[in-house]
């Protein structure tokens, strides 16, 4: 539980950093998506993550069942009478939080992994966006208020789960103690809070359309629309605004001089 939990926290850290990129640049985020895609190393890493997640979930149910058999009906008698208020709510509800996180994970896999890596692996066609166009999938997903609410609930559940799981893992692995226990609790709380805020900012930034990358995309879209108004049949090769059209003897456009997108 401890080893797999810490490994999954490291993955969440990478995933958060990747999402922050989408907050500032759609092109950069899509570059990362294309670099990973369905390449062998990405597939191997995905299988490794799936293995870690399955082991973590299976052991969660096993340990919960063992604890309940050992404690009987008075599972938290000591915590409610002798040490009242000293046992965290998350500590007593880790399985419930885990189930919420699992359901959120299934939703996340459906919204992104299914439409991206899986679609590329099986050659799926007819999708709204390309498998490597992760930026478009983010915009579409978080344009739906229902998904936004579900993702916020999911992120809050993960925060509660990790705020206990982080220091608990350190204690289980034996690198804690009377002095370091409180330190790990504080370190874990700060780390997990920053991590979950990163995910939350991305969700809300796209939900309320205030992400810097969306402002850049809208600016470039406006300039691209100018290309259509230029009346240049060579403008298709230019994804920016055509500021000058060179015409040949027959009066047709031979080439367009393109204006680079200022907001990029």
Short mmCIF file of N, CA, C and O in Angstrom, two decimals, residues 144-207:
data_model
loop_
_atom_site.label_atom_id
_atom_site.label_comp_id
_atom_site.label_asym_id
_atom_site.label_seq_id
_atom_site.Cartn_x
_atom_site.Cartn_y
_atom_site.Cartn_z
N UNK A 144 -18.29 21.28 -20.18
CA UNK A 144 -19.50 20.65 -19.63
C UNK A 144 -19.54 20.87 -18.12
O UNK A 144 -18.68 20.37 -17.40
N UNK A 145 -20.54 21.60 -17.60
CA UNK A 145 -20.61 21.90 -16.16
C UNK A 145 -20.68 20.64 -15.30
O UNK A 145 -20.12 20.61 -14.19
N UNK A 146 -21.34 19.59 -15.79
CA UNK A 146 -21.46 18.35 -15.01
C UNK A 146 -20.08 17.75 -14.78
O UNK A 146 -19.74 17.34 -13.67
N UNK A 147 -19.28 17.69 -15.84
CA UNK A 147 -17.93 17.15 -15.71
C UNK A 147 -17.09 18.00 -14.77
O UNK A 147 -16.28 17.48 -13.99
N UNK A 148 -17.26 19.30 -14.83
CA UNK A 148 -16.49 20.20 -13.97
C UNK A 148 -16.79 19.90 -12.50
O UNK A 148 -15.87 19.77 -11.68
N UNK A 149 -18.06 19.77 -12.16
CA UNK A 149 -18.45 19.47 -10.77
C UNK A 149 -17.90 18.11 -10.34
O UNK A 149 -17.36 17.97 -9.23
N UNK A 150 -18.01 17.12 -11.21
CA UNK A 150 -17.52 15.78 -10.87
C UNK A 150 -16.00 15.78 -10.67
O UNK A 150 -15.49 15.11 -9.76
N UNK A 151 -15.29 16.53 -11.50
CA UNK A 151 -13.83 16.58 -11.37
C UNK A 151 -13.43 17.32 -10.10
O UNK A 151 -12.44 16.96 -9.45
N UNK A 152 -14.16 18.36 -9.72
CA UNK A 152 -13.86 19.08 -8.48
C UNK A 152 -14.06 18.16 -7.28
O UNK A 152 -13.22 18.12 -6.36
N UNK A 153 -15.16 17.39 -7.28
CA UNK A 153 -15.41 16.43 -6.20
C UNK A 153 -14.29 15.39 -6.15
O UNK A 153 -13.80 15.02 -5.08
N UNK A 154 -13.87 14.94 -7.33
CA UNK A 154 -12.79 13.95 -7.43
C UNK A 154 -11.48 14.49 -6.85
O UNK A 154 -10.80 13.82 -6.08
N UNK A 155 -11.15 15.73 -7.19
CA UNK A 155 -9.91 16.34 -6.70
C UNK A 155 -9.94 16.51 -5.19
O UNK A 155 -8.94 16.27 -4.49
N UNK A 156 -11.10 16.93 -4.65
CA UNK A 156 -11.23 17.08 -3.19
C UNK A 156 -11.06 15.73 -2.49
O UNK A 156 -10.39 15.62 -1.46
N UNK A 157 -11.64 14.67 -3.07
CA UNK A 157 -11.51 13.33 -2.50
C UNK A 157 -10.05 12.87 -2.51
O UNK A 157 -9.56 12.28 -1.54
N UNK A 158 -9.35 13.16 -3.61
CA UNK A 158 -7.94 12.80 -3.70
C UNK A 158 -7.14 13.56 -2.64
O UNK A 158 -6.23 13.00 -2.01
N UNK A 159 -7.48 14.83 -2.43
CA UNK A 159 -6.77 15.62 -1.41
C UNK A 159 -6.91 14.99 -0.03
O UNK A 159 -5.93 14.84 0.69
N UNK A 160 -8.14 14.63 0.34
CA UNK A 160 -8.36 14.00 1.65
C UNK A 160 -7.60 12.67 1.74
O UNK A 160 -6.99 12.36 2.76
N UNK A 161 -7.66 11.90 0.66
CA UNK A 161 -7.01 10.58 0.64
C UNK A 161 -5.49 10.71 0.80
O UNK A 161 -4.88 9.99 1.59
N UNK A 162 -4.90 11.64 0.05
CA UNK A 162 -3.44 11.78 0.08
C UNK A 162 -2.94 12.50 1.32
O UNK A 162 -1.81 12.25 1.77
N UNK A 163 -3.75 13.41 1.87
CA UNK A 163 -3.31 14.14 3.06
C UNK A 163 -3.06 13.18 4.22
O UNK A 163 -2.21 13.44 5.08
N UNK A 164 -3.80 12.08 4.24
CA UNK A 164 -3.53 11.05 5.24
C UNK A 164 -2.53 10.02 4.71
O UNK A 164 -1.62 9.60 5.44
N UNK A 165 -2.70 9.63 3.45
CA UNK A 165 -1.88 8.56 2.89
C UNK A 165 -0.40 8.88 2.82
O UNK A 165 0.44 7.99 2.98
N UNK A 166 -0.06 10.16 2.61
CA UNK A 166 1.35 10.54 2.47
C UNK A 166 2.13 10.24 3.73
O UNK A 166 3.11 9.49 3.71
N UNK A 167 1.71 10.82 4.87
CA UNK A 167 2.47 10.61 6.10
C UNK A 167 2.30 9.18 6.63
O UNK A 167 3.21 8.63 7.25
N UNK A 168 1.14 8.58 6.33
CA UNK A 168 0.91 7.20 6.77
C UNK A 168 1.88 6.25 6.06
O UNK A 168 2.36 5.28 6.67
N UNK A 169 2.17 6.53 4.80
CA UNK A 169 3.11 5.70 4.05
C UNK A 169 4.51 5.80 4.66
O UNK A 169 5.22 4.79 4.77
N UNK A 170 4.89 7.02 5.02
CA UNK A 170 6.20 7.21 5.64
C UNK A 170 6.30 6.45 6.96
O UNK A 170 7.32 5.84 7.28
N UNK A 171 5.21 6.46 7.72
CA UNK A 171 5.19 5.75 8.99
C UNK A 171 5.28 4.24 8.78
O UNK A 171 6.01 3.54 9.48
N UNK A 172 4.55 3.75 7.78
CA UNK A 172 4.55 2.32 7.49
C UNK A 172 5.92 1.84 7.03
O UNK A 172 6.36 0.74 7.39
N UNK A 173 6.61 2.68 6.26
CA UNK A 173 7.93 2.31 5.74
C UNK A 173 9.03 2.45 6.78
O UNK A 173 10.19 2.12 6.52
N UNK A 174 8.69 2.97 7.95
CA UNK A 174 9.67 3.05 9.04
C UNK A 174 10.58 4.25 8.98
O UNK A 174 11.62 4.27 9.65
N UNK A 175 10.25 5.25 8.16
CA UNK A 175 11.10 6.44 8.10
C UNK A 175 10.43 7.61 8.81
O UNK A 175 10.60 8.77 8.46
N UNK A 176 9.62 7.25 9.78
CA UNK A 176 8.96 8.25 10.60
C UNK A 176 9.35 8.00 12.06
O UNK A 176 10.17 7.15 12.36
N UNK A 177 8.77 8.73 12.96
CA UNK A 177 9.08 8.57 14.37
C UNK A 177 8.37 9.65 15.17
O UNK A 177 7.55 10.39 14.62
N UNK A 178 8.69 9.75 16.44
CA UNK A 178 8.02 10.74 17.27
C UNK A 178 8.27 12.16 16.77
O UNK A 178 7.40 13.02 16.83
N UNK A 179 9.50 12.40 16.31
CA UNK A 179 9.84 13.74 15.83
C UNK A 179 9.36 13.94 14.40
O UNK A 179 8.71 14.94 14.06
N UNK A 180 9.67 12.97 13.52
CA UNK A 180 9.39 13.13 12.10
C UNK A 180 7.92 12.90 11.73
O UNK A 180 7.49 13.28 10.64
N UNK A 181 7.14 12.29 12.62
CA UNK A 181 5.73 12.06 12.29
C UNK A 181 5.00 13.38 12.03
O UNK A 181 4.33 13.54 11.00
N UNK A 182 5.15 14.33 12.94
CA UNK A 182 4.50 15.63 12.75
C UNK A 182 5.09 16.38 11.56
O UNK A 182 4.38 17.12 10.86
N UNK A 183 6.39 16.19 11.32
CA UNK A 183 7.02 16.85 10.18
C UNK A 183 6.47 16.31 8.86
O UNK A 183 6.16 17.07 7.94
N UNK A 184 6.35 14.98 8.78
CA UNK A 184 5.80 14.37 7.56
C UNK A 184 4.35 14.80 7.34
O UNK A 184 3.92 14.97 6.20
N UNK A 185 3.61 14.96 8.43
CA UNK A 185 2.22 15.41 8.30
C UNK A 185 2.16 16.81 7.68
O UNK A 185 1.36 17.07 6.79
N UNK A 186 3.03 17.70 8.16
CA UNK A 186 3.04 19.06 7.62
C UNK A 186 3.57 19.10 6.19
O UNK A 186 3.01 19.78 5.33
N UNK A 187 4.65 18.35 5.93
CA UNK A 187 5.21 18.30 4.58
C UNK A 187 4.18 17.73 3.61
O UNK A 187 3.96 18.25 2.51
N UNK A 188 3.53 16.64 4.02
CA UNK A 188 2.53 16.01 3.17
C UNK A 188 1.36 16.92 2.89
O UNK A 188 0.86 16.99 1.77
N UNK A 189 0.90 17.64 3.92
CA UNK A 189 -0.24 18.53 3.75
C UNK A 189 0.07 19.64 2.75
O UNK A 189 -0.75 19.95 1.87
N UNK A 190 1.26 20.24 2.89
CA UNK A 190 1.65 21.32 1.97
C UNK A 190 1.81 20.78 0.55
O UNK A 190 1.30 21.37 -0.41
N UNK A 191 2.51 19.66 0.43
CA UNK A 191 2.78 19.08 -0.90
C UNK A 191 1.50 18.69 -1.61
O UNK A 191 1.28 19.03 -2.78
N UNK A 192 0.64 17.97 -0.91
CA UNK A 192 -0.61 17.49 -1.50
C UNK A 192 -1.53 18.67 -1.84
O UNK A 192 -2.21 18.66 -2.87
N UNK A 193 -1.56 19.68 -1.00
CA UNK A 193 -2.41 20.85 -1.25
C UNK A 193 -1.96 21.57 -2.52
O UNK A 193 -2.79 21.93 -3.37
N UNK A 194 -0.66 21.79 -2.66
CA UNK A 194 -0.13 22.43 -3.87
C UNK A 194 -0.44 21.58 -5.10
O UNK A 194 -0.85 22.09 -6.16
N UNK A 195 -0.27 20.27 -4.97
CA UNK A 195 -0.51 19.35 -6.07
C UNK A 195 -1.96 19.39 -6.53
O UNK A 195 -2.25 19.53 -7.73
N UNK A 196 -2.88 19.33 -5.59
CA UNK A 196 -4.31 19.33 -5.95
C UNK A 196 -4.78 20.70 -6.44
O UNK A 196 -5.66 20.78 -7.29
N UNK A 197 -4.18 21.76 -5.91
CA UNK A 197 -4.51 23.09 -6.41
C UNK A 197 -4.11 23.23 -7.88
O UNK A 197 -4.79 23.90 -8.66
N UNK A 198 -2.99 22.58 -8.24
CA UNK A 198 -2.57 22.60 -9.64
C UNK A 198 -3.62 21.99 -10.55
O UNK A 198 -3.97 22.56 -11.59
N UNK A 199 -4.17 20.84 -10.15
CA UNK A 199 -5.23 20.21 -10.94
C UNK A 199 -6.49 21.07 -10.96
O UNK A 199 -7.15 21.23 -11.99
N UNK A 200 -6.82 21.63 -9.79
CA UNK A 200 -8.05 22.42 -9.67
C UNK A 200 -8.00 23.68 -10.53
O UNK A 200 -8.99 24.04 -11.17
N UNK A 201 -6.85 24.34 -10.55
CA UNK A 201 -6.69 25.56 -11.34
C UNK A 201 -6.91 25.27 -12.83
O UNK A 201 -7.54 26.05 -13.55
N UNK A 202 -6.41 24.13 -13.29
CA UNK A 202 -6.59 23.77 -14.70
C UNK A 202 -8.06 23.54 -15.01
O UNK A 202 -8.58 24.06 -16.01
N UNK A 203 -8.74 22.79 -14.16
CA UNK A 203 -10.17 22.51 -14.39
C UNK A 203 -10.97 23.81 -14.41
O UNK A 203 -11.75 24.06 -15.34
N UNK A 204 -10.79 24.65 -13.41
CA UNK A 204 -11.55 25.89 -13.32
C UNK A 204 -11.13 26.89 -14.39
O UNK A 204 -11.95 27.66 -14.90
N UNK A 205 -9.84 26.90 -14.73
CA UNK A 205 -9.35 27.81 -15.77
C UNK A 205 -10.02 27.54 -17.10
O UNK A 205 -10.40 28.48 -17.83
N UNK A 206 -10.20 26.27 -17.45
CA UNK A 206 -10.86 25.93 -18.71
C UNK A 206 -12.38 26.02 -18.58
O UNK A 206 -13.07 26.34 -19.56
N UNK A 207 -12.89 25.73 -17.39
CA UNK A 207 -14.34 25.81 -17.18
C UNK A 207 -14.84 27.24 -17.34
O UNK A 207 -15.90 27.49 -17.96
#
